[in-house]
Amino acid sequence: MHALLRRPGHSDVRANSEAGISLIEILVAMMIFAVIAVGAGYGIVTSLYLSNDARSREVATNLAAQEIDLARSAGDVFSVLDRDSTVVQNGTTFSVHRATAWETSTGADGNCGSGGGQLRYRHINVTVGWDSMRASTPLVRADSALAPGSRINDPALGTILVSVLTAGGGGAAGVSISAVPNAVPNGAQTLSVAPAATDAQGCSYLLKVKPGTYDVSASRPNYVDKNQATTPVKTVGVAAGTAASVSFAYDLAGTLTAHYATNVSTGTTLLPSDLHTTWRSNYAAYTPLNASVATTQTFRLHPFASGYQVFAGTYVAPTSIIPATPATQGCVSVDPGAWTTPAADGAIGTAAVSVATLPGGAASVNVPLGVFTITGLAGQYLRAVSQPEGAAPGDPGCALGTTYTFGPLPVGATAQLGLPFGSFALFSGVTSGTQIVPVVAASVTVQTRGSAGAVLTLDPRRVVTP
Amino acid sequence: MRWRTIQTDQTGLSLVELLVSMVLLSVTLVMISGLYVSATRALGSASALGTNTREASNGMNAMARSIRAATANPVASPALADPAISEARNESLTLYAYVNLGLSTQQPVKIRLAVDAQRRLVETRWASIPHPGGLFTFATTVLSTRILAQTVAPSGSGLPLFSFADSAGVVLPVGSALTPVQLRSIVTVTVTLTVQSSTADARSAVTLSNTVGMPNVRLAVGGP
């Protein structure tokens, strides 16, 4: 051993020619071996991984072929929909995704085949992945196209493609669709076949309809559309040999409970009998009338994921100046966020509170009001008329002269009343509709921030502590 | 030391040196042999897995191609054609196919796919005999036999090799021979093929599953 490993150069020079291997030499040798071993080990692991990957890829190919086979065997092309499934095989979980969409004569690829053209065929894209898949490798995919088994287009007739989407953007299934000729039918006729409810992709196809103008409506219990209509109706014109698209944003309503005047803890606040509440979403503002004067009200609204800003009163945005159209300043002061001018003490308006629900969910929200007490008017009626900008410093104003009525006021020396934010002129009267006597400022005491002078100003601004 | 200085050239190994070198040598040997053993094992396993994957893939492709081509066989009487699948069992299947890729003549073929006693998946073909009126019967002598996969694992608790479903997706019980009405109702055949290295060795088993439709049967699959 020593002779074998002896360094030739040393044997001649040194007398101690039989010196063994030093520890350093052994360590270096082991280090070199370790490098080689790591390389070999990596090779082993990779070979195991690759053979497993080849097996999984083969399984995935078969699953994709199966999905295409099943789609091809389906009798009705309209019943082939998007589908996700998982399969466990050889201890690996495979996820199979089938995406389907209509290919139209215009080549546009919209939901439910919308985009103007006639439906031609349905394309199917199957992708299969598995859980231990290497990120850089592609999914197994299979693609096919399905032509309808029978004729679905007619050059003398048209098609209506209805797409119903939920607030989250997915298809709303099971929504009843109806289409009736418009009041001005232009040749439209009552459909011979009732349209099917929407499928899992939220699509309903009204094939071979007579050209003309139709009112298409969607309905499902407890559903509301983005305009808060329970049965939204859209009018669409159908021409011969073309397809018209109708889309609805329609989802299960969320229940929103509003608690009014929670910013005042004392006493019971009476609300006006004609109070509207503004629910402002990214899409539009919705201003329903409160059902009663109770300080807790429930509303069933479209479940926008981004939610609603809530405040009392009807918000009307100012219209921009358009020639030949009278510009209005709208009714802005009800929105606390519109009080952008800081007060002398640094108080400033903050955006109204936001609330959102899931479809079918529930949420509650506190709606602050401007609260004041009024004395000596028991049993009488009261009318508050909103004032335009300039009635009070910092008030953005409500130029529409919106009126709020109370009455008869409850028995007792004082009554605690709530109004949307803004400036108001108050008038009293003994009967409903004859409130013409101005209320003297001395009988009014403001409970929240504001002032009672010639006009009553209810101010939502708050001092924001940094 | 003195002894050492005198006889420097003849110095041997001390016991300590010998022990240390033996320990180091044994450590090195253990590492090398461990690496060698695991490399051999891994390569063996990978090669078995690769072989089984290729075999299962070939078997599945051959079976799926035959089953996809299954067609009912018209007969002179009775009025109804013989069902496309004439025998449906857990591990055997006989069908008629007009897509005949094994012969140059344009004639239908009868194919039996079955697992034999050695657990091999065997495809047997019978040639057809033409009759007037475009009808065919099938020869009793075997035209060709080929092995599609070497060792098919027993199904055990999982799905059997062949399972048959009707248009509603209901799996037909194949405990006893199916009636012609049941055979005609078959729309899809789910093939679950597990190939392993030997009947006793299930370590590198590869399972492929494929639900094969039969477009020529012209029955629709219901459901989504």
XYZ file of C-alpha atoms in Angstrom:
690
model
C 0.000 0.000 0.000
C 2.668 2.433 0.970
C 4.766 1.484 -1.953
C 1.865 1.998 -4.275
C 1.007 5.423 -2.985
C 4.572 6.616 -2.536
C 5.357 9.831 -4.316
C 8.053 9.070 -6.872
C 9.946 12.329 -6.393
C 10.394 11.770 -2.732
C 11.621 8.199 -2.874
C 14.928 9.165 -4.399
C 15.698 12.230 -2.370
C 14.640 11.367 1.100
C 15.817 8.568 3.207
C 12.412 8.219 4.767
C 11.082 6.848 1.527
C 8.478 4.723 3.185
C 6.535 7.643 4.643
C 2.789 6.996 4.645
C -0.040 9.191 3.468
C -0.443 12.334 5.477
C -3.849 13.399 6.859
C -3.953 16.313 4.426
C -3.599 13.952 1.498
C -6.405 11.765 2.816
C -8.655 14.811 3.281
C -7.947 16.028 -0.239
C -8.685 12.578 -1.608
C -11.945 12.427 0.330
C -12.904 15.887 -0.902
C -12.377 14.823 -4.508
C -14.408 11.710 -3.841
C -17.167 13.821 -2.278
C -17.354 16.008 -5.381
C -17.662 12.940 -7.575
C -20.223 11.391 -5.202
C -22.384 14.515 -5.252
C -22.350 14.445 -9.039
C -23.265 10.779 -9.127
C -25.980 11.299 -6.502
C -27.493 14.136 -8.475
C -27.498 11.920 -11.543
C -29.326 9.185 -9.637
C -31.970 11.567 -8.297
C -32.483 13.052 -11.749
C -32.878 9.637 -13.351
C -35.493 8.695 -10.740
C -37.281 11.980 -11.243
C -37.240 11.701 -15.022
C -38.598 8.160 -15.063
C -41.392 9.228 -12.703
C -42.073 12.254 -14.851
C -42.276 10.077 -17.957
C -44.815 7.865 -16.214
C -46.885 10.829 -15.050
C -46.769 12.366 -18.524
C -48.028 9.112 -20.034
C -50.870 8.941 -17.511
C -51.711 12.584 -18.201
C -51.762 11.949 -21.957
C -54.297 9.182 -21.445
C -56.435 11.351 -19.182
C -56.425 14.099 -21.795
C -57.418 11.582 -24.484
C -60.223 10.392 -22.231
C -61.522 13.915 -21.776
C -61.551 14.494 -25.529
C -63.282 11.120 -26.072
C -65.998 11.976 -23.576
C -66.553 15.387 -25.162
C -66.737 13.775 -28.608
C -69.260 11.215 -27.395
C -71.561 13.863 -25.947
C -74.759 13.998 -27.957
C -75.350 17.727 -27.647
C -72.531 20.174 -28.314
C -74.295 22.694 -26.062
C -73.900 20.346 -23.097
C -70.083 20.229 -23.347
C -68.953 22.757 -20.767
C -65.899 23.747 -18.798
C -64.980 21.105 -16.268
C -62.308 20.525 -13.650
C -61.589 17.142 -12.146
C -58.827 15.438 -10.229
C -57.654 11.853 -10.614
C -55.237 10.023 -8.333
C -53.093 7.476 -10.130
C -49.782 5.861 -9.127
C -49.939 7.999 -5.989
C -49.859 11.234 -7.996
C -52.766 13.639 -8.163
C -53.636 14.814 -11.658
C -55.797 17.828 -12.290
C -57.694 17.824 -15.554
C -59.113 21.095 -16.836
C -61.410 21.260 -19.822
C -62.079 24.679 -21.317
C -64.659 25.077 -24.050
C -65.747 28.057 -26.082
C -67.618 28.781 -29.263
C -65.796 29.625 -32.410
C -67.833 32.102 -34.407
C -67.862 33.200 -38.014
C -66.120 36.470 -37.079
C -63.362 34.666 -35.203
C -64.084 36.677 -32.065
C -63.722 34.580 -28.942
C -66.143 36.054 -26.409
C -68.048 34.412 -23.601
C -70.990 32.333 -24.895
C -69.793 32.975 -28.452
C -70.695 36.661 -28.258
C -68.919 38.932 -30.674
C -71.375 39.258 -33.501
C -70.802 36.165 -35.611
C -72.834 33.020 -35.956
C -71.848 30.008 -33.890
C -69.762 27.617 -35.956
C -68.178 24.997 -33.748
C -67.036 24.566 -30.207
C -63.371 24.206 -29.412
C -62.195 22.118 -26.497
C -58.852 22.623 -24.806
C -57.846 20.032 -22.245
C -54.855 20.633 -20.006
C -53.564 18.118 -17.499
C -51.079 18.883 -14.761
C -49.884 16.936 -11.757
C -48.664 17.879 -8.351
C -44.972 16.937 -8.556
C -44.554 18.524 -11.958
C -41.408 20.530 -12.632
C -42.370 24.147 -13.072
C -40.484 24.663 -16.319
C -42.126 21.744 -18.147
C -45.304 22.314 -20.130
C -48.697 20.924 -19.179
C -50.027 18.015 -21.198
C -52.657 19.382 -23.500
C -55.083 18.092 -26.078
C -57.283 20.193 -28.318
C -60.226 19.360 -30.491
C -63.195 20.978 -32.136
C -66.802 19.811 -32.010
C -69.290 20.654 -34.713
C -72.973 20.619 -33.769
C -74.759 17.441 -34.800
C -77.493 19.346 -36.587
C -77.964 22.701 -38.218
C -78.069 25.558 -35.708
C -77.925 28.525 -38.084
C -80.307 29.633 -40.777
C -79.609 32.493 -43.204
C -83.190 33.757 -42.790
C -83.192 33.557 -38.988
C -81.025 34.992 -36.218
C -79.533 33.919 -32.934
C -79.560 35.542 -29.496
C -76.594 34.665 -27.298
C -77.267 35.371 -23.633
C -74.380 35.584 -21.186
C -75.058 35.914 -17.455
C -72.068 36.627 -15.234
C -71.855 36.793 -11.471
C -70.302 39.653 -9.532
C -67.075 37.638 -9.490
C -67.061 37.335 -13.284
C -67.906 33.622 -13.510
C -70.906 32.179 -15.305
C -74.185 32.279 -13.377
C -75.876 28.916 -13.882
C -79.579 28.147 -13.636
C -80.855 31.638 -14.465
C -84.178 31.557 -16.331
C -84.081 33.445 -19.607
C -87.054 34.691 -21.542
C -87.347 36.658 -24.750
C -90.545 38.340 -25.907
C -91.123 40.642 -28.876
C -90.565 44.312 -28.043
C -93.469 46.777 -28.091
C -92.120 47.745 -31.513
C -91.425 44.228 -32.720
C -89.998 44.972 -36.199
C -91.000 41.462 -37.197
C -90.159 39.732 -33.938
C -92.401 36.820 -33.045
C -93.052 34.873 -29.890
C -90.445 32.132 -29.600
C -91.682 28.651 -30.439
C -89.242 27.045 -27.986
C -88.796 28.462 -24.499
C -85.122 29.360 -23.944
C -83.175 27.054 -21.662
C -81.869 28.294 -18.344
C -78.205 29.279 -18.372
C -75.626 26.487 -18.268
C -72.584 26.225 -16.003
C -70.790 28.868 -18.064
C -73.732 31.240 -17.681
C -74.758 30.889 -21.323
C -78.143 30.402 -22.931
C -78.520 30.097 -26.687
C -81.693 31.203 -28.413
C -81.364 29.641 -31.831
C -83.348 30.284 -34.992
C -85.325 33.315 -33.837
C -87.243 35.469 -36.316
C -85.403 38.733 -37.024
C -86.792 41.641 -35.035
C -86.509 43.439 -31.713
C -86.780 41.372 -28.558
C -86.890 42.110 -24.847
C -84.628 39.567 -23.193
C -84.963 39.170 -19.448
C -83.194 37.131 -16.815
C -84.821 35.994 -13.611
C -83.990 33.910 -10.618
C -85.319 34.221 -7.058
C -83.157 36.417 -4.776
C -80.917 37.526 -7.650
C -80.314 41.151 -8.555
C -78.351 42.656 -11.403
C -75.757 45.404 -11.240
C -78.518 48.021 -11.532
C -80.287 46.352 -8.561
C -83.148 45.126 -10.761
C -84.558 41.751 -9.749
C -85.629 40.969 -13.314
C -83.322 42.871 -15.648
C -84.589 43.373 -19.192
C -82.475 44.236 -22.198
C -83.728 45.076 -25.651
C -81.822 43.638 -28.549
C -82.256 43.726 -32.286
C -81.726 40.516 -34.229
C -80.947 40.582 -37.941
C -81.266 37.634 -40.296
C -78.164 35.487 -40.473
C -76.440 37.151 -37.524
C -76.153 36.648 -33.805
C -77.012 39.287 -31.211
C -75.412 39.214 -27.784
C -77.051 40.113 -24.499
C -75.131 40.112 -21.274
C -76.287 40.484 -17.710
C -74.327 40.949 -14.490
C -76.675 39.091 -12.201
C -75.923 37.462 -8.893
C -77.427 36.314 -5.623
C -78.183 39.435 -3.608
C -76.307 40.279 -0.441
C -78.325 41.555 2.530
C -77.000 44.860 3.807
C -78.370 46.282 7.053
C -77.963 50.007 7.641
C -78.095 51.432 11.171
C -78.775 55.164 11.053
C -77.640 57.922 13.442
C -75.331 55.653 15.417
C -73.014 58.668 15.754
C -75.370 60.014 18.452
C -75.719 57.803 21.503
C -78.395 59.714 23.407
C -82.109 59.721 22.689
C -84.080 58.307 19.800
C -83.538 59.938 16.443
C -86.518 60.335 14.157
C -85.762 59.987 10.442
C -87.570 61.848 7.677
C -90.340 59.864 6.016
C -88.811 60.398 2.563
C -85.169 59.586 3.242
C -83.167 57.942 0.461
C -79.875 56.175 1.084
C -77.050 56.311 -1.441
C -75.174 53.044 -2.100
C -72.320 54.042 -4.342
C -70.317 51.288 -6.078
C -67.556 51.561 -8.639
C -70.255 51.001 -11.226
C -72.988 53.456 -10.264
C -74.798 55.068 -7.347
C -78.056 53.469 -6.291
C -80.422 55.555 -4.169
C -83.404 53.545 -2.890
C -86.087 55.119 -0.698
C -86.098 53.846 2.873
C -89.097 51.601 3.489
C -89.987 53.247 6.807
C -88.749 55.803 9.348
C -87.106 53.047 11.431
C -83.405 53.597 12.174
C -82.531 50.084 10.952
C -83.212 49.249 7.317
C -82.260 46.246 5.194
C -81.443 46.359 1.505
C -80.842 43.496 -0.907
C -78.132 44.567 -3.318
C -75.879 43.162 -6.046
C -72.763 41.783 -4.296
C -70.075 43.943 -5.890
C -66.761 42.636 -4.610
C -65.458 46.183 -4.193
C -68.479 47.049 -2.047
C -70.528 50.193 -1.571
C -69.915 53.558 0.036
C -72.991 54.282 2.118
C -74.412 57.616 3.222
C -77.860 59.098 3.787
C -79.495 61.296 1.181
C -79.598 61.173 -2.599
C -76.253 61.940 -4.147
C -76.464 63.612 -7.551
C -73.160 64.265 -9.266
C -72.744 67.739 -10.750
C -73.120 67.704 -14.524
C -70.271 69.062 -16.527
C -70.891 72.125 -18.628
C -72.329 71.058 -21.956
C -73.383 73.732 -24.449
C -77.169 74.187 -24.674
C -77.679 72.104 -21.566
C -78.200 73.793 -18.199
C -75.382 72.718 -15.919
C -76.358 71.783 -12.397
C -74.240 71.565 -9.328
C -75.983 68.372 -8.289
C -76.538 67.335 -4.725
C -73.074 66.810 -3.329
C -73.192 67.789 0.333
C -74.776 64.498 1.452
C -71.440 62.771 0.710
C -69.097 63.388 3.667
C -66.130 62.856 1.334
C -67.193 65.917 -0.697
C -66.511 68.314 2.214
C -62.972 68.871 1.074
C -62.501 72.394 2.444
C -60.923 72.217 5.907
C -62.693 74.044 8.702
C -60.925 76.585 10.942
C -60.077 73.870 13.467
C -58.612 71.620 10.744
C -61.636 69.307 10.528
C -62.159 67.771 7.092
C -64.622 65.428 5.450
C -63.643 61.784 5.292
C -64.915 59.255 2.810
C -68.097 57.451 3.766
C -67.706 53.982 5.225
C -67.560 51.073 2.758
C -69.306 47.742 3.075
C -69.216 44.630 0.896
C -70.859 41.224 1.034
C -70.429 37.919 -0.674
C -73.289 36.684 -2.864
C -76.014 35.566 -0.464
C -74.061 36.972 2.467
C -74.983 39.666 4.948
C -73.249 42.682 6.415
C -74.245 45.702 8.452
C -73.059 49.263 8.264
C -73.444 52.356 10.438
C -74.727 55.416 8.595
C -74.003 58.674 10.420
C -76.562 61.490 10.221
C -76.631 65.118 11.176
C -78.749 65.148 14.369
C -80.497 68.109 15.980
C -83.289 68.713 18.501
C -86.191 71.022 17.985
C -88.449 72.394 20.724
C -92.046 73.508 20.858
C -93.330 71.862 17.715
C -95.000 68.724 19.157
C -97.663 67.343 16.846
C -96.607 69.614 13.976
C -95.099 68.802 10.609
C -91.621 69.884 9.571
C -90.011 70.302 6.179
C -86.290 70.708 5.536
C -85.158 72.146 2.203
C -81.539 71.616 1.170
C -79.462 74.685 0.331
C -76.939 75.226 -2.457
C -73.228 75.803 -2.066
C -72.347 78.921 -0.119
C -75.051 78.622 2.541
C -72.341 77.712 5.027
C -68.554 77.884 4.796
C -67.095 74.686 3.425
C -70.477 73.202 2.467
C -70.322 71.789 -1.093
C -74.098 72.255 -1.277
C -77.147 70.500 -2.616
C -78.506 72.701 -5.355
C -81.553 70.575 -6.149
C -83.691 71.858 -3.257
C -84.274 68.331 -1.978
C -86.944 68.283 0.726
C -87.227 66.015 3.739
C -90.424 65.894 5.773
C -91.070 64.869 9.354
C -94.332 64.607 11.124
C -96.309 64.725 13.073
C -93.538 65.318 15.589
C -93.908 63.234 18.755
C -95.512 64.546 21.910
C -92.959 66.148 24.249
C -91.052 69.347 24.661
C -88.254 68.422 22.264
C -87.884 66.058 19.338
C -84.561 64.628 18.155
C -84.376 64.545 14.366
C -81.819 63.234 11.868
C -81.031 64.555 8.375
C -78.345 63.916 5.757
C -75.368 66.247 5.957
C -75.676 69.689 4.377
C -77.440 72.969 4.963
C -81.200 73.195 5.310
C -83.936 75.743 5.722
C -86.605 74.487 8.125
C -90.329 75.181 7.852
C -93.147 74.012 10.116
C -96.889 73.646 9.693
C -99.854 72.093 11.428
C -100.780 69.806 8.514
C -98.830 67.761 6.063
C -98.128 69.831 2.959
C -98.548 73.271 4.595
C -95.141 73.587 6.198
C -94.512 77.233 5.324
C -93.678 78.868 8.691
C -89.915 79.289 9.052
C -88.574 77.695 12.205
C -86.795 80.153 14.500
C -83.149 79.386 15.025
C -83.457 79.562 18.803
C -85.637 76.451 18.928
C -83.054 74.320 17.156
C -80.054 72.755 18.926
C -77.472 70.856 16.889
C -76.352 67.576 18.484
C -73.608 66.770 16.014
C -71.106 69.197 14.476
C -72.847 72.085 12.777
C -74.636 75.344 13.444
C -78.229 76.544 13.721
C -78.655 80.007 12.348
C -80.613 81.343 9.431
C -79.970 77.930 7.917
C -79.319 74.728 9.791
C -75.917 73.320 8.838
C -75.076 69.720 9.614
C -71.366 69.243 9.109
C -69.754 65.781 8.670
C -66.207 67.110 8.976
C -64.083 65.745 11.765
C -60.753 66.689 13.206
C -58.424 63.931 12.081
C -55.811 63.212 14.697
C -52.561 62.315 13.047
C 12.876 6.294 18.349
C 16.341 5.123 18.632
C 15.457 1.923 16.852
C 13.834 3.928 14.197
C 16.836 6.206 13.638
C 19.112 3.239 13.310
C 17.031 1.319 10.865
C 15.315 4.126 9.006
C 15.019 2.338 5.686
C 13.409 -0.677 7.161
C 10.836 1.151 9.220
C 7.433 -0.597 9.015
C 4.030 0.622 10.010
C 3.262 1.281 13.583
C 0.041 -0.241 14.923
C -1.560 3.188 15.232
C -0.764 4.026 11.637
C -2.179 0.740 10.507
C -5.376 1.234 12.500
C -5.877 4.772 11.269
C -5.333 3.774 7.684
C -7.721 0.852 8.074
C -10.406 3.093 9.563
C -10.025 5.635 6.790
C -10.025 2.920 4.168
C -13.154 1.345 5.606
C -14.933 4.718 5.718
C -14.024 5.298 2.096
C -15.129 1.796 1.149
C -18.468 2.176 2.917
C -19.100 5.440 1.094
C -18.152 4.040 -2.297
C -20.138 0.864 -1.864
C -23.168 2.806 -0.581
C -23.043 5.055 -3.590
C -22.646 2.107 -5.910
C -25.531 0.177 -4.356
C -27.917 3.110 -4.407
C -26.932 3.982 -7.964
C -27.571 0.410 -9.075
C -30.876 0.302 -7.271
C -32.008 3.653 -8.622
C -31.040 2.793 -12.174
C -32.790 -0.566 -11.868
C -35.913 1.066 -10.563
C -35.811 3.801 -13.202
C -35.302 1.293 -15.972
C -38.146 -0.912 -14.672
C -40.388 2.130 -14.446
C -39.393 3.213 -17.936
C -39.999 -0.247 -19.365
C -43.364 -0.534 -17.661
C -44.375 2.946 -18.799
C -43.544 2.152 -22.419
C -45.293 -1.188 -22.211
C -48.416 0.235 -20.594
C -48.436 3.062 -23.099
C -48.169 0.702 -26.076
C -50.825 -1.596 -24.658
C -53.167 1.268 -23.936
C -52.692 2.798 -27.393
C -53.384 -0.522 -29.101
C -56.455 -1.217 -26.982
C -57.857 2.306 -27.224
C -57.458 2.251 -31.017
C -59.359 -1.021 -31.283
C -62.105 0.029 -28.896
C -62.589 3.408 -30.595
C -63.173 1.552 -33.862
C -65.798 -0.810 -32.402
C -68.831 -1.099 -34.674
C -72.043 -3.098 -34.537
C -72.058 -5.984 -37.015
C -75.204 -6.267 -39.169
C -76.517 -9.812 -39.534
C -79.084 -11.346 -41.892
C -81.469 -12.082 -39.046
C -82.609 -10.885 -36.583
C -83.184 -7.318 -37.671
C -80.920 -5.843 -35.018
C -77.200 -5.910 -35.641
C -74.925 -7.795 -33.298
C -73.715 -5.376 -30.625
C -70.291 -3.873 -31.169
C -69.007 -5.489 -28.000
C -70.032 -9.129 -27.925
C -68.249 -10.137 -24.728
C -67.733 -7.828 -21.790
C -65.906 -9.095 -18.729
C -63.562 -7.603 -16.168
C -60.489 -8.932 -17.947
C -61.685 -9.815 -21.407
C -63.472 -8.024 -24.176
C -64.512 -9.051 -27.677
C -65.526 -6.501 -30.254
C -66.127 -6.029 -33.969
C -64.266 -3.277 -35.736
C -64.572 -2.012 -39.286
C -61.359 -0.053 -38.944
C -58.967 -2.805 -39.782
C -55.421 -1.598 -39.641
C -53.841 -5.049 -39.592
C -54.825 -6.242 -43.052
C -54.595 -4.840 -46.520
C -58.146 -5.939 -47.393
C -60.985 -3.617 -46.461
C -62.862 -6.020 -44.267
C -64.044 -5.929 -40.700
C -62.241 -7.823 -38.012
C -63.163 -9.425 -34.715
C -60.811 -8.606 -31.869
C -60.549 -10.146 -28.443
C -58.538 -8.430 -25.741
C -57.950 -10.673 -22.743
C -55.539 -11.447 -19.935
C -54.179 -15.006 -20.177
C -53.034 -17.387 -17.416
C -49.556 -15.808 -17.294
C -51.201 -12.366 -16.776
C -50.208 -11.281 -20.280
C -52.543 -9.014 -22.193
C -53.198 -10.766 -25.496
C -54.950 -9.428 -28.562
C -56.485 -12.085 -30.789
C -57.881 -11.302 -34.234
C -60.221 -13.258 -36.446
C -60.653 -12.531 -40.138
C -64.105 -11.938 -41.600
C -65.845 -13.955 -44.293
C -67.851 -11.809 -46.724
C -71.441 -12.770 -47.569
C -73.847 -11.364 -50.152
C -75.513 -8.116 -49.158
C -72.469 -6.658 -47.451
C -72.752 -8.933 -44.451
C -69.845 -10.594 -42.724
C -69.327 -13.534 -40.448
C -66.092 -14.282 -38.712
C -63.668 -17.201 -39.051
C -63.267 -19.623 -36.176
C -59.543 -20.033 -36.756
C -57.390 -17.325 -35.286
C -55.856 -14.907 -37.780
C -53.221 -13.414 -35.507
C -52.244 -13.201 -31.873
C -50.015 -10.642 -30.297
C -49.029 -9.716 -26.778
C -49.829 -6.105 -25.893
C -48.374 -6.108 -22.376
C -46.293 -8.612 -20.471
C -47.529 -8.572 -16.885
C -50.893 -7.069 -16.078
C -51.394 -6.638 -12.351
C -54.530 -8.100 -10.773
C -57.015 -5.286 -10.304
C -57.268 -5.750 -6.517
C -59.320 -3.017 -4.925
C -59.123 -0.611 -7.856
C -61.077 -0.588 -11.079
C -60.899 -3.788 -13.152
C -59.038 -3.794 -16.457
C -62.256 -3.175 -18.368
C -65.369 -1.547 -17.004
C -68.350 -0.682 -19.152
C -70.737 2.225 -18.775
C -74.003 3.107 -20.484
C -75.060 6.532 -21.715
C -76.070 7.643 -18.220
C -72.581 6.811 -16.940
C -73.858 3.816 -14.935
C -71.284 0.996 -14.768
C -72.759 -2.311 -15.956
C -72.232 -5.272 -13.601
C -70.212 -7.925 -15.419
C -70.382 -10.665 -12.778
C -72.440 -12.779 -15.175
C -72.540 -12.578 -18.945
C -74.326 -9.447 -20.143
C -77.539 -9.750 -22.151
C -77.569 -8.430 -25.732
C -79.662 -5.479 -24.548
C -77.028 -4.587 -21.965
C -74.238 -5.070 -24.496
C -75.983 -2.668 -26.890
C -76.239 -0.062 -24.137
C -72.454 0.133 -23.671
C -71.195 3.577 -24.677
C -67.804 3.888 -23.025
C -65.166 1.399 -21.941
C -62.905 2.475 -19.094
C -59.559 0.728 -19.428
C -57.426 0.711 -16.276
C -54.166 -0.945 -17.216
C -51.584 -1.629 -14.521
C -48.306 -3.049 -15.806
C -45.604 -4.293 -13.436
C -42.272 -6.069 -13.808
C -43.519 -9.483 -12.634
C -46.588 -10.881 -10.924
C -44.849 -10.673 -7.557
C -43.064 -7.348 -8.006
C -45.413 -4.375 -7.808
C -42.786 -1.769 -6.919
C -42.480 -0.141 -10.310
C -46.106 -0.616 -11.329
C -47.496 1.853 -13.839
C -51.232 2.439 -13.986
C -52.831 4.137 -16.965
C -56.517 4.886 -17.143
C -58.513 5.940 -20.158
C -62.229 6.093 -20.806
C -62.612 5.283 -24.477
C -65.712 6.311 -26.383
C -67.047 4.474 -29.400
C -68.123 7.057 -31.980
C -69.410 4.409 -34.385
C -71.919 3.141 -31.839
C -73.679 6.504 -32.114
C -75.063 6.636 -28.622
C -74.603 9.849 -26.735
C -72.860 10.121 -23.406
C -75.060 11.981 -20.982
C -73.973 14.161 -18.137
C -71.451 16.950 -18.185
